[in-house]
């Protein structure tokens, strides 16, 4: 799923919003007439980024930075993301909502733009206007414990009927809302955890002994923490993530090479990358088996069955792990 990269503080200390983790129950118990025109109920009259109000303006940000938007790994189209209220910042896969200013990054292949927007920012008035309360209720109820940030311009609680009564939880205690997430603190926390694991985790040490580049290992570990909040629990999952990260880097390098004036050098880079991933035994099929302990990806599935010594370094093979890179 997509993750947060920036949260905004309130414009003044008098603004308040209900705790996002009780949005589902309070919406469900609200007495709002759902047949009411949602554009009247949620007019979106206080946007943080009014210059991106139109869908076409948001779409244009993707067109202006088409070379940097990672369309090769995200199924959602720029049009779909723009329709969900978000525009591209031109950096990595970072987008922001035109209305609530909520920021998302680290998109996964099958992430749905409306679902991600709603999941993280259910009090965004644009979401409530476009998707209605039932939709918001369904999405939020699936992620009851998600730590959501407070946004700059939440939907007015008075517009939500008896929304205020939802602030009183069933046990009679008042919930004053979640802790405001400081994105810089989140980054520091992840970096601390990653640095600790890089020096102490036995899985990481095994990956290093297999010959994987320490920088690639660290990047894979960092992404794992950003997406799931946890490190790796199994060596094969770590290896697959490292290979995927390495493949992504190679793809980026080949894309950069193809945009240089020298088409010949770009073709040479692609040829070299293809040769690196070819089975070293049959020289025909794609290599997809990681040989342990050396870590070389040297054989296709068929050749690996009859191979006991790595064809690259001649080290005896103790284990063979299938890699799945798409």
C-alpha positions as semicolon CSV with decimal commas, in nm:
position;residue;x (nm);y (nm);z (nm)
1;X;0,000;0,000;0,000
2;X;0,106;0,362;-0,045
3;X;0,261;0,531;0,257
4;X;0,270;0,884;0,396
5;X;0,559;1,119;0,326
6;X;0,433;1,448;0,464
7;X;0,166;1,562;0,705
8;X;0,044;1,914;0,767
9;X;-0,034;2,090;1,092
10;X;-0,345;2,292;1,162
11;X;-0,356;2,648;1,039
12;X;-0,447;2,766;1,387
13;X;-0,477;2,607;1,726
14;X;-0,856;2,647;1,739
15;X;-0,918;2,399;1,457
16;X;-1,012;2,051;1,577
17;X;-1,106;1,728;1,407
18;X;-1,247;1,398;1,534
19;X;-0,997;1,114;1,586
20;X;-0,960;0,941;1,248
21;X;-0,961;0,600;1,414
22;X;-1,325;0,647;1,513
23;X;-1,437;0,785;1,177
24;X;-1,593;0,452;1,079
25;X;-1,816;0,421;1,385
26;X;-1,916;0,785;1,392
27;X;-2,008;0,794;1,024
28;X;-2,202;0,473;1,063
29;X;-2,403;0,623;1,352
30;X;-2,456;0,961;1,190
31;X;-2,808;1,078;1,112
32;X;-2,710;1,246;0,785
33;X;-2,961;1,224;0,505
34;X;-2,750;1,040;0,249
35;X;-2,979;1,148;-0,031
36;X;-2,860;1,506;0,021
37;X;-2,644;1,650;-0,254
38;X;-2,288;1,579;-0,140
39;X;-2,159;1,885;-0,325
40;X;-2,376;2,098;-0,098
41;X;-2,284;1,902;0,211
42;X;-1,911;1,912;0,135
43;X;-1,850;2,214;-0,095
44;X;-1,466;2,195;-0,081
45;X;-1,446;2,569;-0,029
46;X;-1,122;2,573;0,171
47;X;-0,855;2,392;-0,042
48;X;-0,487;2,400;0,054
49;X;-0,381;2,392;-0,314
50;X;-0,659;2,575;-0,504
51;X;-0,446;2,599;-0,821
52;X;-0,487;2,220;-0,858
53;X;-0,866;2,220;-0,826
54;X;-0,929;2,094;-1,181
55;X;-0,857;1,736;-1,280
56;X;-0,682;1,854;-1,595
57;X;-0,441;2,070;-1,393
58;X;-0,352;1,771;-1,179
59;X;-0,310;1,548;-1,483
60;X;-0,078;1,803;-1,642
61;X;0,172;1,758;-1,356
62;X;0,216;1,395;-1,463
63;X;0,256;1,495;-1,827
64;X;0,513;1,761;-1,735
65;X;0,723;1,501;-1,551
66;X;0,643;1,191;-1,754
67;X;1,006;1,079;-1,754
68;X;1,023;1,056;-1,375
69;X;0,680;0,906;-1,296
70;X;0,736;0,526;-1,247
71;X;0,446;0,412;-1,467
72;X;0,624;0,082;-1,534
73;X;0,557;-0,041;-1,180
74;X;0,222;0,124;-1,097
75;X;-0,096;0,000;-1,261
76;X;-0,303;0,308;-1,172
77;X;-0,285;0,561;-1,455
78;X;-0,208;0,932;-1,408
79;X;-0,569;1,002;-1,509
80;X;-0,703;0,776;-1,232
81;X;-0,472;0,928;-0,973
82;X;-0,567;1,280;-1,086
83;X;-0,936;1,193;-1,065
84;X;-0,878;1,083;-0,705
85;X;-0,767;1,439;-0,625
86;X;-0,390;1,401;-0,636
87;X;-0,120;1,569;-0,841
88;X;0,244;1,470;-0,901
89;X;0,532;1,654;-0,734
90;X;0,784;1,541;-0,995
91;X;0,993;1,347;-0,740
92;X;0,996;0,964;-0,718
93;X;0,627;0,862;-0,684
94;X;0,520;1,141;-0,450
95;X;0,173;1,290;-0,493
96;X;-0,042;1,531;-0,294
97;X;-0,413;1,600;-0,263
98;X;-0,523;1,936;-0,403
99;X;-0,770;1,982;-0,119
100;X;-0,632;1,838;0,208
101;X;-0,260;1,848;0,111
102;X;-0,218;1,486;0,221
103;X;0,096;1,332;0,071
104;X;0,146;0,971;-0,043
105;X;0,446;0,781;-0,177
106;X;0,584;0,426;-0,217
107;X;0,293;0,314;-0,435
108;X;0,259;-0,059;-0,484
109;X;0,166;-0,210;-0,818
110;X;-0,207;-0,263;-0,756
111;X;-0,283;0,026;-0,520
112;X;-0,616;0,194;-0,588
113;X;-0,586;0,578;-0,577
114;X;-0,927;0,641;-0,421
115;X;-0,877;0,370;-0,160
116;X;-0,533;0,497;-0,059
117;X;-0,657;0,858;-0,041
118;X;-0,956;0,754;0,171
119;X;-0,762;0,517;0,393
120;X;-0,507;0,775;0,501
121;X;-0,718;1,095;0,487
122;X;-1,083;1,001;0,556
123;X;-1,165;1,352;0,677
124;X;-1,066;1,507;0,343
125;X;-1,373;1,696;0,224
126;X;-1,300;1,612;-0,139
127;X;-1,306;1,240;-0,059
128;X;-1,636;1,276;0,131
129;X;-1,786;1,477;-0,155
130;X;-1,682;1,239;-0,432
131;X;-1,715;0,897;-0,266
132;X;-1,998;0,942;-0,008
133;X;-2,004;0,836;0,357
134;X;-2,077;0,468;0,300
135;X;-1,761;0,428;0,094
136;X;-1,548;0,609;0,352
137;X;-1,700;0,395;0,627
138;X;-1,615;0,071;0,444
139;X;-1,254;0,170;0,380
140;X;-1,181;0,307;0,727
141;X;-1,341;0,008;0,903
142;X;-1,090;-0,219;0,724
143;X;-0,799;-0,032;0,885
144;X;-0,921;0,051;1,237
145;X;-0,575;0,090;1,393
146;X;-0,400;0,284;1,119
147;X;-0,212;0,588;1,255
148;X;-0,348;0,868;1,041
149;X;-0,219;1,225;1,043
150;X;-0,432;1,526;1,121
151;X;-0,494;1,741;0,817
152;X;-0,503;2,118;0,773
153;X;-0,865;2,158;0,671
154;X;-1,079;1,868;0,801
155;X;-1,445;1,840;0,711
156;X;-1,652;2,046;0,953
157;X;-1,783;1,806;1,223
158;X;-2,103;2,010;1,242
159;X;-2,182;1,897;0,888
160;X;-2,184;1,537;1,002
161;X;-2,502;1,546;1,211
162;X;-2,424;1,391;1,550
163;X;-2,060;1,334;1,462
164;X;-1,958;1,501;1,789
165;X;-2,134;1,229;1,988
166;X;-1,905;0,978;1,822
167;X;-1,614;1,126;2,014
168;X;-1,746;0,949;2,322
169;X;-1,636;0,587;2,294
170;X;-1,837;0,292;2,420
171;X;-1,637;0,268;2,744
172;X;-1,736;0,623;2,833
173;X;-1,389;0,769;2,784
174;X;-1,322;1,053;2,547
175;X;-1,065;0,996;2,275
176;X;-0,855;1,308;2,211
177;X;-0,720;1,180;1,883
178;X;-0,402;1,013;1,770
179;X;-0,057;1,154;1,806
180;X;0,037;1,389;1,524
181;X;0,294;1,213;1,310
182;X;0,609;1,412;1,247
183;X;0,739;1,277;0,914
184;X;1,094;1,372;1,003
185;X;1,071;1,168;1,322
186;X;0,932;0,875;1,124
187;X;1,229;0,892;0,886
188;X;1,475;0,911;1,174
189;X;1,308;0,616;1,346
190;X;1,329;0,400;1,031
191;X;1,694;0,496;0,974
192;X;1,779;0,402;1,333
193;X;1,612;0,062;1,298
194;X;1,779;-0,002;0,962
195;X;2,124;0,092;1,093
196;X;2,073;-0,137;1,392
197;X;1,973;-0,433;1,177
198;X;2,255;-0,376;0,930
199;X;2,506;-0,430;1,209
200;X;2,331;-0,692;1,424
201;X;2,087;-0,900;1,217
202;X;2,211;-1,247;1,127
203;X;1,995;-1,244;0,812
204;X;2,169;-0,928;0,695
205;X;2,510;-1,079;0,768
206;X;2,418;-1,389;0,565
207;X;2,317;-1,167;0,274
208;X;2,651;-0,985;0,297
209;X;2,840;-1,315;0,297
210;X;2,647;-1,416;-0,014
211;X;2,812;-1,123;-0,188
212;X;2,520;-0,880;-0,218
213;X;2,609;-0,513;-0,225
214;X;2,564;-0,358;0,120
215;X;2,398;-0,048;-0,026
216;X;2,135;-0,258;-0,207
217;X;2,071;-0,461;0,110
218;X;2,020;-0,142;0,310
219;X;1,782;0,004;0,052
220;X;1,576;-0,316;0,048
221;X;1,560;-0,316;0,429
222;X;1,461;0,050;0,438
223;X;1,179;-0,004;0,189
224;X;1,054;-0,302;0,392
225;X;1,031;-0,083;0,703
226;X;0,861;0,198;0,510
227;X;0,596;-0,035;0,369
228;X;0,531;-0,278;0,658
229;X;0,697;-0,126;0,965
230;X;0,901;-0,444;1,018
231;X;1,226;-0,599;0,900
232;X;1,279;-0,934;0,726
233;X;1,205;-1,263;0,901
234;X;1,331;-1,508;0,635
235;X;1,642;-1,515;0,420
236;X;1,462;-1,605;0,098
237;X;1,229;-1,303;0,130
238;X;1,528;-1,078;0,193
239;X;1,707;-1,221;-0,112
240;X;1,402;-1,170;-0,335
241;X;1,369;-0,809;-0,216
242;X;1,737;-0,744;-0,283
243;X;1,705;-0,890;-0,632
244;X;1,394;-0,683;-0,701
245;X;1,573;-0,371;-0,581
246;X;1,875;-0,454;-0,798
247;X;1,649;-0,522;-1,098
248;X;1,474;-0,188;-1,046
249;X;1,808;-0,009;-1,032
250;X;1,921;-0,183;-1,348
251;X;1,595;-0,087;-1,519
252;X;1,641;0,276;-1,416
253;X;1,998;0,271;-1,547
254;X;1,886;0,130;-1,880
255;X;1,609;0,391;-1,905
256;X;1,860;0,667;-1,839
257;X;2,093;0,520;-2,098
258;X;1,816;0,507;-2,358
259;X;1,751;0,881;-2,316
260;X;2,113;0,981;-2,382
261;X;2,219;1,103;-2,727
262;X;2,415;0,785;-2,789
263;X;2,165;0,512;-2,879
264;X;2,454;0,272;-2,927
265;X;2,569;0,303;-2,565
266;X;2,211;0,248;-2,446
267;X;2,177;-0,067;-2,653
268;X;2,509;-0,193;-2,521
269;X;2,391;-0,143;-2,162
270;X;2,069;-0,333;-2,227
271;X;2,263;-0,615;-2,398
272;X;2,498;-0,637;-2,101
273;X;2,210;-0,653;-1,854
274;X;2,039;-0,926;-2,056
275;X;2,362;-1,127;-2,067
276;X;2,404;-1,096;-1,690
277;X;2,063;-1,255;-1,635
278;X;2,117;-1,544;-1,881
279;X;2,176;-1,896;-1,750
280;X;2,552;-1,960;-1,739
281;X;2,504;-2,331;-1,814
282;X;2,275;-2,347;-2,118
283;X;2,333;-1,984;-2,228
284;X;1,973;-1,974;-2,342
285;X;1,713;-1,946;-2,063
286;X;1,680;-1,668;-1,806
287;X;1,870;-1,733;-1,482
288;X;1,624;-1,744;-1,193
289;X;1,787;-1,959;-0,923
290;X;1,989;-1,805;-0,639
291;X;2,274;-2,034;-0,539
292;X;2,354;-2,037;-0,168
293;X;2,600;-1,964;-0,006
294;X;2,770;-1,772;-0,291
295;X;2,456;-1,579;-0,387
296;X;2,508;-1,593;-0,763
297;X;2,204;-1,605;-0,992
298;X;2,362;-1,837;-1,243
299;X;2,115;-2,104;-1,353
300;X;1,771;-2,146;-1,501
301;X;1,528;-2,388;-1,334
302;X;1,614;-2,679;-1,565
303;X;1,992;-2,652;-1,535
304;X;1,983;-2,599;-1,159
305;X;1,850;-2,953;-1,105
306;X;2,176;-3,109;-1,226
307;X;2,415;-2,844;-1,096
308;X;2,603;-2,894;-0,769
309;X;2,882;-2,638;-0,819
310;X;2,830;-2,271;-0,902
311;X;2,930;-2,218;-1,267
312;X;3,063;-1,872;-1,184
313;X;3,275;-1,914;-0,869
314;X;3,294;-2,298;-0,853
315;X;3,175;-2,297;-0,489
316;X;2,976;-2,605;-0,382
317;X;2,603;-2,536;-0,365
318;X;2,424;-2,600;-0,034
319;X;2,082;-2,461;-0,125
320;X;1,891;-2,328;-0,426
321;X;1,631;-2,054;-0,398
322;X;1,388;-1,959;-0,676
323;X;1,373;-1,585;-0,739
324;X;1,057;-1,419;-0,865
325;X;1,124;-1,083;-1,029
326;X;0,857;-0,916;-1,240
